[in-house]
């Protein structure tokens, strides 16, 4: 299993541009989440999903959209990038049962200039 | 939503000493409390976790204790080694969102 994969690893955007961060998992996990981590801080929840077709907002959802058309994929869209969205973005997944453990992807480092 | 506070923000110990990091949380219904270690430029790695029906859990040099009444839990690392140097995060599973709320992190430095 590849686990949780994220692309790209690094991205530089100009203010106002849009882009999609990709996240995929091959463990058939029902729960998936997006977090952002600013320098010297903990991770903050952006959006999460409890299954295909079901998404909801986390702690810091403004400026981001998500969709979950399949169990495997959970893309994060930045609608109009702002410098305040410069951060490292982590995707995570967890199974609904057996364990609450979250499996993190390697992260995407995004810089908005 | 859940609120998690973590202390201290930095901790420096001598190799071989013990290190203790503490977290408090706000939602008494929370039921899962993991600890993550994050090295520079890497993803968070789960090092130990505990569920609300258990008061203490140990894995070699690492232990976690949970006090549900007081709503706090702690990470204990004994016989620290230089490779324990990293940022440690506590987290609490938000029962409503089924995702994690993280503490702000503790930078642990183990001096050889």
Short mmCIF file of C-alpha atoms in Angstrom, two decimals:
data_model
loop_
_atom_site.label_atom_id
_atom_site.label_comp_id
_atom_site.label_asym_id
_atom_site.label_seq_id
_atom_site.Cartn_x
_atom_site.Cartn_y
_atom_site.Cartn_z
CA UNK A 1 0.00 0.00 0.00
CA UNK A 2 1.17 3.53 -0.80
CA UNK A 3 -0.79 4.89 2.18
CA UNK A 4 -1.71 8.57 1.87
CA UNK A 5 -0.17 10.41 -1.07
CA UNK A 6 -0.17 14.14 -1.78
CA UNK A 7 0.79 16.13 -4.84
CA UNK A 8 2.52 18.41 -5.45
CA UNK A 9 5.26 18.43 -2.79
CA UNK A 10 6.00 22.11 -3.36
CA UNK A 11 4.05 24.90 -5.05
CA UNK A 12 4.49 28.64 -5.50
CA UNK A 13 1.44 30.69 -6.44
CA UNK A 14 0.82 34.34 -7.10
CA UNK A 15 -1.90 36.14 -5.21
CA UNK A 16 -5.26 35.51 -6.85
CA UNK A 17 -4.33 32.27 -8.58
CA UNK A 18 -6.28 29.11 -7.95
CA UNK A 19 -5.06 25.56 -7.64
CA UNK A 20 -5.96 22.12 -6.35
CA UNK A 21 -3.93 20.10 -3.88
CA UNK A 22 -4.38 16.40 -4.47
CA UNK A 23 -4.76 13.75 -1.79
CA UNK A 24 -5.36 10.05 -2.29
CA UNK A 25 -5.36 6.99 -0.04
CA UNK A 26 -5.47 3.32 -0.89
CA UNK A 27 -6.47 1.93 2.51
CA UNK A 28 -10.23 2.19 1.96
CA UNK A 29 -10.50 4.66 4.85
CA UNK A 30 -13.82 6.42 5.23
CA UNK A 31 -12.59 9.49 7.11
CA UNK A 32 -10.32 12.04 5.44
CA UNK A 33 -9.18 15.46 6.59
CA UNK A 34 -7.14 18.45 5.51
CA UNK A 35 -4.94 20.36 7.96
CA UNK A 36 -2.68 23.35 7.59
CA UNK A 37 0.44 23.94 9.64
CA UNK A 38 1.89 27.42 9.91
CA UNK A 39 5.48 27.89 11.08
CA UNK A 40 5.93 27.06 14.76
CA UNK A 41 2.31 26.07 15.20
CA UNK A 42 0.14 23.02 15.49
CA UNK A 43 -2.07 21.64 12.78
CA UNK A 44 -5.45 23.24 12.21
CA UNK A 45 -8.38 21.46 10.59
CA UNK A 46 -9.59 22.99 7.31
CA UNK A 47 -12.20 20.53 6.03
CA UNK A 48 -13.04 16.93 6.68
CA UNK A 49 -15.12 14.13 5.18
CA UNK A 50 -16.75 11.10 6.78
CA UNK A 51 -17.42 9.35 3.48
CA UNK A 52 -17.90 9.80 -0.25
CA UNK A 53 -20.26 12.66 -0.94
CA UNK A 54 -20.08 14.03 2.63
CA UNK A 55 -17.87 16.96 3.60
CA UNK A 56 -17.94 19.57 6.33
CA UNK A 57 -16.00 22.57 7.58
CA UNK A 58 -13.28 22.48 10.16
CA UNK A 59 -11.69 25.23 12.18
CA UNK A 60 -10.29 27.36 9.30
CA UNK A 61 -12.35 26.71 6.13
CA UNK A 62 -12.42 30.17 4.55
CA UNK A 63 -10.79 30.32 1.12
CA UNK A 64 -10.86 26.55 0.58
CA UNK A 65 -13.27 24.13 -1.05
CA UNK A 66 -13.34 20.35 -0.97
CA UNK A 67 -15.29 17.54 -2.57
CA UNK A 68 -15.29 13.77 -2.05
CA UNK A 69 -16.60 11.95 -5.10
CA UNK A 70 -14.77 8.71 -4.28
CA UNK A 71 -13.53 7.03 -1.13
CA UNK A 72 -9.92 7.31 -2.34
CA UNK A 73 -9.62 10.99 -3.26
CA UNK A 74 -10.09 14.21 -1.31
CA UNK A 75 -8.80 17.25 -3.25
CA UNK A 76 -8.45 20.69 -1.64
CA UNK A 77 -9.10 23.72 -3.84
CA UNK A 78 -7.75 27.18 -3.20
CA UNK A 79 -10.14 29.54 -4.92
CA UNK A 80 -8.09 32.76 -4.96
CA UNK A 81 -4.75 32.34 -3.24
CA UNK A 82 -3.68 34.88 -0.60
CA UNK A 83 -0.33 35.28 1.20
CA UNK A 84 -2.09 34.21 4.42
CA UNK A 85 -2.50 30.76 2.87
CA UNK A 86 1.24 30.21 2.79
CA UNK A 87 1.58 27.06 4.85
CA UNK A 88 2.26 23.35 4.84
CA UNK A 89 -0.83 21.32 4.04
CA UNK A 90 -1.32 17.80 5.36
CA UNK A 91 -3.97 15.35 4.30
CA UNK A 92 -4.91 12.52 6.65
CA UNK A 93 -7.17 9.49 6.62
CA UNK A 94 -8.51 7.12 9.24
CA UNK A 95 -10.76 4.09 9.29
CA UNK A 96 -14.22 4.43 10.70
CA UNK A 97 -13.82 1.41 12.92
CA UNK A 98 -11.06 -0.57 14.65
CA UNK A 99 -8.84 2.43 15.29
CA UNK A 100 -8.97 6.17 15.52
CA UNK A 101 -5.39 6.51 14.29
CA UNK A 102 -4.89 9.13 11.59
CA UNK A 103 -2.48 8.40 8.76
CA UNK A 104 -0.82 11.52 7.41
CA UNK A 105 0.41 12.24 3.92
CA UNK A 106 3.89 13.76 3.36
CA UNK A 107 2.54 17.30 3.03
CA UNK A 108 2.48 20.04 0.41
CA UNK A 109 4.52 23.18 1.04
CA UNK A 110 2.66 26.13 -0.49
CA UNK A 111 4.02 29.65 -0.86
CA UNK A 112 1.79 32.49 -2.04
CA UNK A 113 3.59 35.64 -3.16
CA UNK B 1 -15.44 23.12 19.24
CA UNK B 2 -12.65 21.43 21.14
CA UNK B 3 -9.89 23.57 22.68
CA UNK B 4 -6.48 22.01 23.43
CA UNK B 5 -3.72 23.74 25.39
CA UNK B 6 -0.19 22.34 25.51
CA UNK B 7 2.70 23.20 27.86
CA UNK B 8 5.54 23.91 27.83
CA UNK B 9 6.25 25.34 24.39
CA UNK B 10 9.96 24.49 24.69
CA UNK B 11 11.75 21.98 26.87
CA UNK B 12 15.46 21.35 27.19
CA UNK B 13 16.74 18.33 29.11
CA UNK B 14 20.04 16.51 29.53
CA UNK B 15 20.44 13.14 27.91
CA UNK B 16 19.16 10.46 30.27
CA UNK B 17 16.73 12.76 32.06
CA UNK B 18 12.95 12.50 31.85
CA UNK B 19 10.69 14.87 29.93
CA UNK B 20 7.02 15.59 30.64
CA UNK B 21 4.62 17.47 28.37
CA UNK B 22 1.08 18.30 29.46
CA UNK B 23 -2.15 19.03 27.61
CA UNK B 24 -5.59 20.08 28.71
CA UNK B 25 -8.79 19.83 26.68
CA UNK B 26 -12.28 21.26 26.94
CA UNK B 27 -14.80 18.68 25.66
CA UNK B 28 -15.55 16.05 28.31
CA UNK B 29 -16.97 13.77 25.58
CA UNK B 30 -13.60 13.45 23.81
CA UNK B 31 -12.45 9.83 23.75
CA UNK B 32 -9.11 9.54 21.95
CA UNK B 33 -5.83 11.24 22.82
CA UNK B 34 -2.81 10.69 20.55
CA UNK B 35 0.69 12.12 20.72
CA UNK B 36 2.68 12.90 17.60
CA UNK B 37 6.36 13.50 17.02
CA UNK B 38 7.34 15.74 14.14
CA UNK B 39 10.87 16.14 12.84
CA UNK B 40 11.84 19.10 10.72
CA UNK B 41 10.23 18.95 7.28
CA UNK B 42 8.45 15.67 7.99
CA UNK B 43 4.87 14.60 8.59
CA UNK B 44 3.61 14.02 12.13
CA UNK B 45 4.26 10.48 13.34
CA UNK B 46 2.06 8.82 15.94
CA UNK B 47 4.16 7.70 18.91
CA UNK B 48 1.50 6.70 21.42
CA UNK B 49 -2.21 7.09 21.99
CA UNK B 50 -4.75 6.41 24.68
CA UNK B 51 -8.50 6.01 24.79
CA UNK B 52 -10.78 7.41 27.41
CA UNK B 53 -11.42 4.06 29.11
CA UNK B 54 -7.74 3.72 30.05
CA UNK B 55 -5.81 5.80 32.58
CA UNK B 56 -2.26 5.01 31.53
CA UNK B 57 -0.42 3.38 28.64
CA UNK B 58 3.26 2.62 28.27
CA UNK B 59 5.46 1.69 25.32
CA UNK B 60 9.11 1.22 26.27
CA UNK B 61 10.44 4.68 27.22
CA UNK B 62 7.21 6.49 26.42
CA UNK B 63 4.06 6.67 28.53
CA UNK B 64 0.84 8.64 28.46
CA UNK B 65 -1.44 9.29 31.41
CA UNK B 66 -5.02 10.53 31.22
CA UNK B 67 -7.10 12.22 33.89
CA UNK B 68 -10.61 12.46 32.50
CA UNK B 69 -12.01 14.22 35.55
CA UNK B 70 -9.51 17.05 35.26
CA UNK B 71 -9.48 16.84 31.44
CA UNK B 72 -5.75 16.64 31.06
CA UNK B 73 -3.24 14.13 29.73
CA UNK B 74 0.52 13.98 29.74
CA UNK B 75 3.38 12.48 27.75
CA UNK B 76 6.30 11.07 29.71
CA UNK B 77 9.62 10.21 28.05
CA UNK B 78 12.21 8.52 30.23
CA UNK B 79 15.94 8.09 29.61
CA UNK B 80 15.86 10.70 26.88
CA UNK B 81 18.24 10.41 23.93
CA UNK B 82 19.40 13.01 21.39
CA UNK B 83 17.20 11.39 18.74
CA UNK B 84 14.16 12.27 20.87
CA UNK B 85 14.78 15.92 19.91
CA UNK B 86 11.76 17.04 17.85
CA UNK B 87 8.45 18.86 18.16
CA UNK B 88 5.77 16.92 20.01
CA UNK B 89 2.06 17.55 19.55
CA UNK B 90 -0.83 16.35 21.61
CA UNK B 91 -4.21 15.98 19.96
CA UNK B 92 -7.78 15.21 20.89
CA UNK B 93 -10.31 13.49 18.69
CA UNK B 94 -13.25 15.79 18.17
CA UNK B 95 -16.25 13.47 18.52
CA UNK B 96 -18.39 15.77 16.40
CA UNK B 97 -16.00 16.20 13.47
CA UNK B 98 -14.21 12.84 13.76
CA UNK B 99 -10.95 14.65 13.15
CA UNK B 100 -8.21 15.85 15.49
CA UNK B 101 -7.72 19.12 17.33
CA UNK B 102 -4.02 19.69 17.99
CA UNK B 103 -2.11 21.44 20.70
CA UNK B 104 0.39 24.12 19.72
CA UNK B 105 3.42 21.85 20.13
CA UNK B 106 6.45 21.44 22.40
CA UNK B 107 9.96 21.69 21.03
CA UNK B 108 12.05 19.16 22.96
CA UNK B 109 15.81 19.52 22.89
CA UNK B 110 17.88 16.72 24.41
CA UNK B 111 21.41 17.88 25.17
CA UNK B 112 24.11 15.20 24.83
#
